[in-house]
Amino acid sequence: MAEKSLDCLGEACPIPLVKAQKEMERMAVNDVLIVNVDHSCAMKNLPDWARSAGHAVEIEEVGEGEWDIIIQKLK
Amino acid sequence: MSEISVTGKIARSGATRRETPEERQRKATIQISAGVLLIAAIVAVAFYSQGANPKGAYIWIIGIGLGYVLQRSRFCFTASLRDPILTGSTTLTKAVIIALALSSVAYAALQIKATGMNLETLEVAKLPGWIRDVGIHTVIGGFLFGIGAVLAGGCASGTLMRMGEGFAQQWLSFVFFVVGSVIGSVLLPLMQAAGLYRKGAVYLPQFFGGWVPALIVQFALLATLYVLADWYGKKKSGEL
Amino acid sequence: MDEKKNYPFHELYLKREWSYTTGAVLLTLLAIALVIVTGKAWGVTGSFGMWGGWFLNLFGANVDAWDGFKGTPVSTYNFWMDNTAITDLGIVIGAFLAVLLAAQFKIKKIKNGRQVVAAVIGGLLMGIGARLSLGCNIGALFSGLPAFSLHGWVFFVCIFIGAAVGSQFLKKYFI
């Protein structure tokens, strides 16, 4: 099970989402992707997308206005 | 809907950066205190604006409310147009259509109240809402605006909202938004001279010869769009 | 997790994001309140051109004489008499208030040249587009389409096509 971090600090929508989508395509089932974002919209649309795509998602606030979106590829 | 939740179910080795809970709490206290001070400043500005404009305080507070709601709900017109294409998500698109439908109900009531049912002699420019010239200039303008909003990561309201959130990129795009507005203002008369901007607004109740057909067309179109967006979103996420 | 236990009130009422539908309903109510109070609908970009003209005027450009500014002289421009300008400032400060109360304020610096290019091109295109179509996503779409104006519908279709094209550019050159 691999783990990968993606630094998307300072990136505006939809770049974190597109980057995460690209990354997920390359990953194997059960791999974990951690996307570090500070865009308040990305912390909503990234998890929304990941859930609708059928992945497991957790959000952790790691600082003021800064989040880790943890996505586990399930299929 | 997303929620802030860490259940620890996903095993992982590293976090990006961790501050101690004490540090986090101290910083949060500073920010919330600053927020309370800002409320005081907002009230002060309300009093000031009331002196400068008879309706200033009302407008100011509604503006504050708009910014607050836009931020809290992460409402973004750009994303509502872009996400169906980029990610297949139509949640925001549906929310925008709901807003448009609700507003249509309100505007219909306000406009009927303003004009009675008389559609013959009214001046559309004086009606509640913006009823403006439509033509090739609308097509060109809307197209350019759509490209710009996606590139800059925010439309007009979104850019202002993100300026308040502390995005340097949006402050920069705002400066060029203003520059572009001046260019556009100069360009419009030139387009008029070239025959690309013809004055003339089309007000649907007048165009369709009555409120009933106009309302039917308006809500039938909005309902169709809503169903289409819902169906497309479900199909893209594999629910259908 | 700790925070959830320590600050349930803050978490629930000042921090957790609202649903898009909640946003849609509240925005509509506020926009309609604005129409009832002022008699005029919500707009955003109408003032941007005025601010630009006012700024040029400071440096001696006789903007009032330009074709595009006839009827709206910038030399006598008064910020607090401009409803749109007041709500614009309100949106910036209101959003600032929301992030402060949520303890989520952070200054996000520009990270790379790509963001600069995107902001410059995007801002210019939006400014030009808004003036040509006589309104932005608010003035033409949110306050035009529901007001039964055809220009709102035309703008809606065209901004959608523009956004589709913009998305392709973004994917190709800005990722």
Coordinates of C-alpha atoms in Angstrom, one line a residue:
Chain A
M1 CA 0.0 0.0 0.0
A2 CA 1.6 3.2 -1.2
E3 CA 1.1 6.6 0.2
K4 CA 1.6 9.8 -1.7
S5 CA 1.4 13.5 -0.8
L6 CA 0.3 16.2 -3.1
D7 CA 1.2 19.8 -2.2
C8 CA -1.6 22.1 -3.5
L9 CA -1.0 25.1 -1.2
G10 CA -1.8 28.3 -2.9
E11 CA -3.5 26.6 -5.8
A12 CA -7.0 27.9 -6.7
C13 CA -9.9 25.7 -7.9
P14 CA -10.0 23.6 -9.8
I15 CA -6.3 22.8 -9.9
P16 CA -6.1 20.7 -6.7
L17 CA -9.1 18.6 -8.0
V18 CA -7.6 18.1 -11.4
K19 CA -4.2 17.2 -10.0
A20 CA -5.8 14.8 -7.5
Q21 CA -7.8 13.1 -10.3
K22 CA -4.7 12.6 -12.4
E23 CA -2.8 11.2 -9.4
M24 CA -5.6 8.8 -8.5
E25 CA -5.7 7.4 -12.0
R26 CA -2.0 6.3 -11.6
M27 CA -2.5 4.8 -8.2
A28 CA -3.4 1.2 -7.3
V29 CA -6.4 0.1 -5.2
N30 CA -5.9 0.7 -1.5
D31 CA -3.2 3.4 -2.1
V32 CA -3.6 6.6 -0.1
L33 CA -3.3 10.1 -1.5
I34 CA -2.9 13.0 0.8
V35 CA -3.7 16.4 -0.8
N36 CA -2.6 19.4 1.2
V37 CA -4.8 22.4 0.3
D38 CA -5.6 25.9 1.6
H39 CA -8.4 26.8 -0.7
S40 CA -11.7 26.7 1.2
C41 CA -13.6 25.5 -1.9
A42 CA -11.2 22.7 -2.6
M43 CA -11.8 21.3 0.9
K44 CA -15.4 20.9 -0.1
N45 CA -15.3 19.9 -3.8
L46 CA -12.4 17.5 -3.5
P47 CA -14.1 15.3 -0.9
D48 CA -17.4 15.6 -2.7
W49 CA -15.8 14.3 -5.9
A50 CA -13.8 11.6 -4.2
R51 CA -17.0 10.3 -2.4
S52 CA -19.0 10.3 -5.6
A53 CA -16.2 8.4 -7.3
G54 CA -16.5 5.8 -4.6
H55 CA -13.3 6.4 -2.6
A56 CA -12.9 6.7 1.2
V57 CA -12.2 10.3 2.3
E58 CA -11.2 12.0 5.4
I59 CA -10.5 15.7 6.0
E60 CA -8.1 16.9 8.7
E61 CA -7.6 20.6 9.4
V62 CA -3.8 20.9 9.9
G63 CA -3.7 24.6 10.4
E64 CA -5.8 27.8 10.1
G65 CA -7.4 27.5 6.7
E66 CA -5.2 24.5 5.7
W67 CA -6.4 21.0 5.3
D68 CA -5.2 17.5 4.5
I69 CA -7.6 15.7 2.3
I70 CA -6.9 12.0 2.7
I71 CA -8.3 9.8 -0.1
Q72 CA -8.0 6.0 -0.2
K73 CA -8.6 4.5 -3.6
L74 CA -11.2 1.8 -3.2
K75 CA -11.8 0.8 -6.8
Chain B
M1 CA -22.0 17.0 2.0
S2 CA -18.5 17.1 3.3
E3 CA -17.9 17.3 7.0
I4 CA -14.8 17.9 9.0
S5 CA -14.1 14.5 10.3
V6 CA -11.0 12.4 11.1
T7 CA -12.0 8.9 12.1
G8 CA -8.5 7.5 11.6
K9 CA -9.9 4.7 9.5
I10 CA -7.5 5.4 6.7
A11 CA -4.0 4.3 7.8
R12 CA -1.3 6.7 6.9
S13 CA 2.2 7.6 8.0
G14 CA 2.6 11.3 7.7
A15 CA 0.7 14.5 8.2
T16 CA 1.8 17.6 6.2
R17 CA 2.5 19.8 9.2
R18 CA 1.2 19.5 12.7
E19 CA 1.0 22.2 15.3
T20 CA 0.4 21.4 18.9
P21 CA -3.3 21.8 20.1
E22 CA -2.2 24.7 22.3
E23 CA -0.7 26.5 19.4
R24 CA -3.8 25.9 17.3
Q25 CA -6.0 27.1 20.0
R26 CA -4.0 30.2 20.6
K27 CA -4.1 31.1 16.9
A28 CA -7.8 30.4 16.7
T29 CA -8.5 32.7 19.6
I30 CA -6.5 35.5 17.9
Q31 CA -8.5 35.1 14.7
I32 CA -11.9 34.9 16.4
S33 CA -11.1 38.0 18.5
A34 CA -10.1 39.8 15.3
G35 CA -13.4 38.8 13.9
V36 CA -15.3 40.3 16.8
L37 CA -13.3 43.5 16.4
L38 CA -14.2 43.5 12.7
I39 CA -17.9 43.3 13.6
A40 CA -17.5 46.5 15.6
A41 CA -15.8 48.1 12.6
I42 CA -18.6 46.9 10.3
V43 CA -21.1 48.5 12.6
A44 CA -19.1 51.8 12.6
V45 CA -19.0 51.8 8.8
A46 CA -22.8 51.2 8.8
F47 CA -23.3 54.4 10.8
Y48 CA -20.8 56.3 8.6
S49 CA -22.4 55.1 5.3
Q50 CA -25.8 56.1 6.6
G51 CA -24.5 59.6 6.7
A52 CA -23.1 59.5 3.2
N53 CA -26.1 57.7 1.5
P54 CA -29.7 57.6 2.7
K55 CA -29.8 53.9 2.2
G56 CA -26.1 53.3 2.8
A57 CA -26.3 51.2 6.0
Y58 CA -28.9 48.8 4.5
I59 CA -26.9 48.3 1.4
W60 CA -23.7 47.9 3.4
I61 CA -25.2 45.2 5.7
I62 CA -26.7 43.3 2.7
G63 CA -23.3 43.4 1.1
I64 CA -21.7 42.0 4.3
G65 CA -24.4 39.3 4.3
L66 CA -23.7 38.4 0.7
G67 CA -20.0 38.0 1.4
Y68 CA -20.6 35.9 4.5
V69 CA -23.1 33.6 2.7
L70 CA -20.9 33.2 -0.3
Q71 CA -17.9 32.2 1.9
R72 CA -19.8 30.0 4.3
S73 CA -21.5 28.0 1.6
R74 CA -18.5 28.1 -0.8
F75 CA -21.0 29.2 -3.4
C76 CA -19.2 29.7 -6.7
F77 CA -20.9 30.5 -10.0
T78 CA -17.7 29.6 -11.9
A79 CA -17.6 26.1 -10.5
S80 CA -21.2 25.6 -11.3
L81 CA -20.4 26.1 -14.9
R82 CA -17.0 24.4 -15.0
D83 CA -17.4 21.4 -12.8
P84 CA -19.9 19.6 -15.1
I85 CA -17.3 19.6 -17.8
L86 CA -14.2 19.2 -15.7
T87 CA -15.3 16.7 -13.0
G88 CA -18.9 15.7 -13.9
S89 CA -20.2 17.1 -10.6
T90 CA -23.4 19.1 -10.9
T91 CA -24.2 19.8 -7.2
L92 CA -23.4 23.5 -7.6
T93 CA -25.1 23.7 -10.9
K94 CA -28.3 22.5 -9.4
A95 CA -27.9 25.0 -6.5
V96 CA -27.5 27.8 -9.1
I97 CA -30.6 26.7 -10.9
I98 CA -32.5 26.6 -7.6
A99 CA -31.3 30.2 -6.9
L100 CA -32.4 31.3 -10.4
A101 CA -35.9 29.7 -10.0
L102 CA -36.5 31.2 -6.6
S103 CA -35.4 34.6 -7.8
S104 CA -37.7 34.2 -10.8
V105 CA -40.6 33.8 -8.4
A106 CA -39.6 36.9 -6.5
Y107 CA -39.0 39.0 -9.6
A108 CA -42.3 38.0 -11.1
A109 CA -44.1 39.2 -8.0
L110 CA -42.1 42.4 -7.8
Q111 CA -42.5 43.2 -11.5
I112 CA -46.2 42.4 -11.5
K113 CA -46.6 44.7 -8.5
A114 CA -44.6 47.4 -10.2
T115 CA -46.5 47.3 -13.5
G116 CA -49.9 45.8 -12.8
M117 CA -50.6 43.4 -15.6
N118 CA -50.1 46.1 -18.1
L119 CA -47.3 45.1 -20.6
E120 CA -48.1 47.7 -23.2
T121 CA -46.7 50.9 -22.0
L122 CA -44.1 50.0 -19.5
E123 CA -40.4 51.1 -19.5
V124 CA -38.5 47.9 -19.0
A125 CA -35.4 49.8 -17.8
K126 CA -37.4 50.9 -14.7
L127 CA -38.5 47.4 -13.7
P128 CA -36.9 45.6 -10.8
G129 CA -34.0 43.5 -12.1
W130 CA -31.6 44.1 -15.0
I131 CA -33.3 43.9 -18.3
R132 CA -30.7 45.0 -20.8
D133 CA -29.8 45.1 -24.5
V134 CA -29.3 41.7 -26.0
G135 CA -27.3 40.9 -29.1
I136 CA -24.0 39.8 -30.5
H137 CA -22.3 41.8 -27.7
T138 CA -23.9 39.6 -25.1
V139 CA -22.7 36.5 -26.9
I140 CA -19.1 37.7 -27.2
G141 CA -19.1 39.1 -23.7
G142 CA -20.5 36.0 -22.1
F143 CA -18.0 33.8 -23.9
L144 CA -15.0 35.9 -22.9
F145 CA -16.3 36.1 -19.3
G146 CA -16.6 32.3 -19.1
I147 CA -13.0 31.7 -20.2
G148 CA -11.7 34.4 -17.9
A149 CA -13.6 33.2 -14.9
V150 CA -12.3 29.6 -15.2
L151 CA -8.7 30.8 -15.7
A152 CA -8.8 33.3 -12.8
G153 CA -10.5 30.8 -10.5
G154 CA -13.5 32.9 -9.7
C155 CA -16.2 35.0 -11.3
A156 CA -17.0 38.6 -10.2
S157 CA -18.6 37.7 -6.8
G158 CA -16.1 34.8 -6.3
T159 CA -13.1 37.0 -6.9
L160 CA -14.3 39.5 -4.3
M161 CA -15.1 36.7 -1.9
R162 CA -11.7 35.2 -2.3
M163 CA -10.0 38.6 -1.9
G164 CA -11.6 38.6 1.6
E165 CA -10.3 35.1 2.2
G166 CA -6.7 36.3 1.6
F167 CA -5.9 35.0 -1.9
A168 CA -3.1 37.1 -3.4
Q169 CA -4.0 35.6 -6.9
Q170 CA -7.5 37.1 -6.7
W171 CA -6.2 40.5 -5.7
L172 CA -4.1 40.4 -8.8
S173 CA -6.9 39.3 -11.0
F174 CA -9.1 42.0 -9.5
V175 CA -6.6 44.7 -10.6
F176 CA -6.8 43.3 -14.2
F177 CA -10.5 42.9 -13.9
V178 CA -10.7 46.7 -13.4
V179 CA -8.2 47.3 -16.3
G180 CA -10.3 45.0 -18.5
S181 CA -13.5 46.9 -17.5
V182 CA -12.0 50.1 -18.7
I183 CA -10.9 48.5 -22.0
G184 CA -14.4 47.0 -22.3
S185 CA -16.1 50.4 -21.6
V186 CA -14.0 51.9 -24.4
L187 CA -14.6 48.9 -26.7
L188 CA -18.4 49.0 -26.5
P189 CA -19.0 52.3 -28.4
L190 CA -16.6 51.0 -31.0
M191 CA -18.6 47.8 -31.4
Q192 CA -21.7 49.9 -31.6
A193 CA -20.2 51.9 -34.5
A194 CA -19.3 48.6 -36.2
G195 CA -22.9 47.4 -35.9
L196 CA -22.1 44.7 -33.3
Y197 CA -24.0 46.4 -30.5
R198 CA -27.6 47.2 -31.2
K199 CA -29.7 48.8 -28.5
G200 CA -32.8 46.8 -27.6
A201 CA -33.7 44.7 -24.6
V202 CA -36.1 41.7 -24.9
Y203 CA -38.4 41.4 -21.9
L204 CA -40.0 37.9 -22.0
P205 CA -43.5 38.7 -20.8
Q206 CA -43.7 41.4 -23.5
F207 CA -42.1 39.1 -26.1
F208 CA -44.5 36.2 -25.4
G209 CA -47.5 38.6 -25.1
G210 CA -48.3 38.0 -21.5
W211 CA -47.2 36.8 -18.1
V212 CA -48.7 33.3 -18.4
P213 CA -46.6 32.1 -21.4
A214 CA -43.5 33.8 -20.1
L215 CA -43.8 32.1 -16.7
I216 CA -44.4 28.7 -18.4
V217 CA -41.4 29.1 -20.7
Q218 CA -39.1 30.4 -17.9
F219 CA -39.9 27.6 -15.4
A220 CA -40.1 24.9 -18.0
L221 CA -36.6 25.8 -19.1
L222 CA -35.3 26.0 -15.6
A223 CA -36.9 22.6 -14.7
T224 CA -35.5 21.0 -17.8
L225 CA -32.0 22.3 -16.9
Y226 CA -32.4 21.0 -13.4
V227 CA -33.4 17.5 -14.5
L228 CA -30.7 17.5 -17.1
A229 CA -28.0 18.5 -14.5
D230 CA -29.3 16.0 -12.0
W231 CA -29.3 13.2 -14.6
Y232 CA -25.9 14.1 -15.9
G233 CA -24.4 14.2 -12.4
K234 CA -25.8 10.9 -11.5
K235 CA -24.6 9.3 -14.7
K236 CA -21.1 10.7 -14.3
S237 CA -20.8 9.4 -10.7
G238 CA -22.0 6.0 -11.8
E239 CA -25.3 6.1 -9.9
L240 CA -27.3 5.5 -13.1
Chain C
M1 CA -11.0 15.4 17.0
D2 CA -9.9 17.2 20.0
E3 CA -11.3 20.4 18.7
K4 CA -14.7 18.9 18.1
K5 CA -14.9 18.1 21.8
N6 CA -13.5 21.4 22.9
Y7 CA -15.4 23.7 20.6
P8 CA -18.7 22.0 19.5
F9 CA -20.4 25.4 19.4
H10 CA -17.8 27.1 17.3
E11 CA -17.4 24.1 15.0
L12 CA -21.1 23.9 14.4
Y13 CA -22.2 27.5 14.1
L14 CA -19.2 29.4 12.9
K15 CA -17.0 26.9 11.0
R16 CA -18.8 24.1 9.3
E17 CA -19.6 24.9 5.8
W18 CA -23.2 25.3 4.7
S19 CA -24.7 23.3 1.9
Y20 CA -24.9 24.9 -1.6
T21 CA -28.6 24.9 -1.4
T22 CA -28.6 26.9 1.8
G23 CA -26.3 29.3 0.0
A24 CA -28.7 29.5 -2.9
V25 CA -31.7 30.3 -0.7
L26 CA -29.9 32.9 1.4
L27 CA -28.3 34.6 -1.6
T28 CA -31.7 34.9 -3.3
L29 CA -33.2 36.4 -0.1
L30 CA -30.4 38.9 0.2
A31 CA -30.5 39.8 -3.5
I32 CA -34.3 40.4 -3.3
A33 CA -33.9 42.4 -0.1
L34 CA -31.5 44.6 -2.0
V35 CA -34.0 45.1 -4.8
I36 CA -36.7 46.0 -2.3
V37 CA -34.5 48.5 -0.4
T38 CA -32.9 50.2 -3.4
G39 CA -35.2 49.5 -6.3
K40 CA -32.2 48.3 -8.2
A41 CA -30.9 44.8 -8.6
W42 CA -27.6 43.3 -7.4
G43 CA -24.6 43.9 -9.6
V44 CA -20.9 43.6 -9.1
T45 CA -18.8 44.8 -12.1
G46 CA -20.7 48.0 -12.9
S47 CA -18.4 49.8 -10.5
F48 CA -15.1 48.3 -11.7
G49 CA -15.0 50.4 -14.9
M50 CA -15.8 53.5 -12.8
W51 CA -12.9 52.7 -10.4
G52 CA -10.5 52.3 -13.4
G53 CA -11.7 55.5 -15.0
W54 CA -11.5 57.4 -11.7
F55 CA -7.9 56.1 -11.2
L56 CA -6.9 57.2 -14.7
N57 CA -8.6 60.6 -14.0
L58 CA -6.2 61.1 -11.1
F59 CA -3.3 60.9 -13.5
G60 CA -4.8 63.6 -15.8
A61 CA -6.6 61.5 -18.3
N62 CA -9.8 63.2 -19.4
V63 CA -11.9 60.0 -19.0
D64 CA -15.2 61.9 -18.9
A65 CA -14.8 62.8 -22.5
W66 CA -14.3 59.1 -23.6
D67 CA -17.3 57.6 -25.4
G68 CA -17.6 54.7 -23.1
F69 CA -17.9 56.9 -20.0
K70 CA -20.4 59.5 -21.3
G71 CA -23.4 59.7 -19.0
T72 CA -21.4 58.3 -16.1
P73 CA -18.7 61.0 -15.3
V74 CA -15.9 59.7 -13.2
S75 CA -14.6 63.0 -12.0
T76 CA -17.6 63.4 -9.7
Y77 CA -17.7 59.8 -8.7
N78 CA -18.7 59.2 -5.1
F79 CA -18.1 55.7 -3.7
W80 CA -20.7 55.9 -1.0
M81 CA -23.4 56.9 -3.5
D82 CA -22.7 53.9 -5.7
N83 CA -24.8 51.0 -4.4
T84 CA -22.8 48.4 -6.3
A85 CA -19.5 49.7 -4.9
I86 CA -20.9 49.4 -1.3
T87 CA -22.1 45.8 -1.8
D88 CA -18.7 45.0 -3.5
L89 CA -16.8 46.2 -0.5
G90 CA -19.3 44.4 1.7
I91 CA -18.7 41.1 -0.1
V92 CA -14.9 41.3 0.5
I93 CA -15.3 42.3 4.2
G94 CA -18.2 39.8 4.8
A95 CA -16.1 36.9 3.4
F96 CA -13.1 38.2 5.6
L97 CA -15.4 38.2 8.6
A98 CA -16.6 34.6 7.8
V99 CA -13.1 33.2 7.6
L100 CA -11.9 35.1 10.8
L101 CA -14.8 33.8 12.8
A102 CA -14.2 30.3 11.5
A103 CA -10.5 30.8 12.5
Q104 CA -9.5 29.9 8.9
F105 CA -7.9 33.0 7.7
K106 CA -4.6 32.5 5.9
I107 CA -2.9 34.7 3.3
K108 CA -2.3 32.6 0.2
K109 CA 0.7 33.9 -1.6
I110 CA 1.1 33.6 -5.3
K111 CA 3.2 30.5 -5.9
N112 CA 4.3 30.5 -9.4
G113 CA 4.3 32.4 -12.7
R114 CA 1.5 30.3 -14.0
Q115 CA -0.8 31.7 -11.4
V116 CA 0.2 35.3 -12.4
V117 CA -0.5 34.6 -16.1
A118 CA -3.9 33.0 -15.2
A119 CA -4.9 35.9 -13.0
V120 CA -3.8 38.6 -15.6
I121 CA -5.5 36.9 -18.6
G122 CA -8.5 35.8 -16.6
G123 CA -9.0 39.2 -15.0
L124 CA -8.7 41.0 -18.4
L125 CA -11.1 38.7 -20.1
M126 CA -13.7 39.0 -17.3
G127 CA -13.4 42.8 -17.3
I128 CA -13.8 43.1 -21.1
G129 CA -16.6 40.4 -21.2
A130 CA -18.6 42.0 -18.4
R131 CA -18.6 45.4 -20.1
L132 CA -19.5 44.0 -23.5
S133 CA -22.4 41.9 -22.2
L134 CA -23.5 44.7 -19.8
G135 CA -23.2 42.6 -16.7
C136 CA -21.3 39.8 -15.1
N137 CA -22.4 36.5 -13.6
I138 CA -24.4 38.5 -11.1
G139 CA -25.6 41.5 -13.2
A140 CA -26.5 39.5 -16.3
L141 CA -27.1 36.0 -14.9
F142 CA -28.3 36.3 -11.3
S143 CA -30.2 39.6 -11.7
G144 CA -31.0 39.3 -15.4
L145 CA -32.2 35.8 -16.1
P146 CA -34.7 35.7 -13.2
A147 CA -35.9 39.2 -14.2
F148 CA -37.3 37.7 -17.4
S149 CA -34.7 39.3 -19.6
L150 CA -33.5 37.5 -22.7
H151 CA -30.0 38.8 -22.2
G152 CA -29.7 36.8 -19.0
W153 CA -30.5 33.5 -20.9
V154 CA -28.2 34.3 -23.8
F155 CA -25.4 35.2 -21.2
F156 CA -26.1 31.9 -19.4
V157 CA -25.6 29.8 -22.5
C158 CA -22.5 31.8 -23.6
I159 CA -20.7 31.8 -20.2
F160 CA -21.2 28.1 -20.1
I161 CA -19.6 27.6 -23.5
G162 CA -16.8 30.0 -22.5
A163 CA -16.3 28.0 -19.3
A164 CA -16.0 24.8 -21.3
V165 CA -13.4 26.3 -23.5
G166 CA -11.6 27.8 -20.5
S167 CA -11.5 24.4 -18.8
Q168 CA -9.7 23.0 -21.8
F169 CA -7.2 25.8 -21.8
L170 CA -6.7 25.3 -18.0
K171 CA -6.1 21.6 -18.4
K172 CA -3.7 22.1 -21.2
Y173 CA -1.6 25.1 -20.1
F174 CA -2.2 25.7 -16.4
I175 CA -1.9 22.4 -14.6

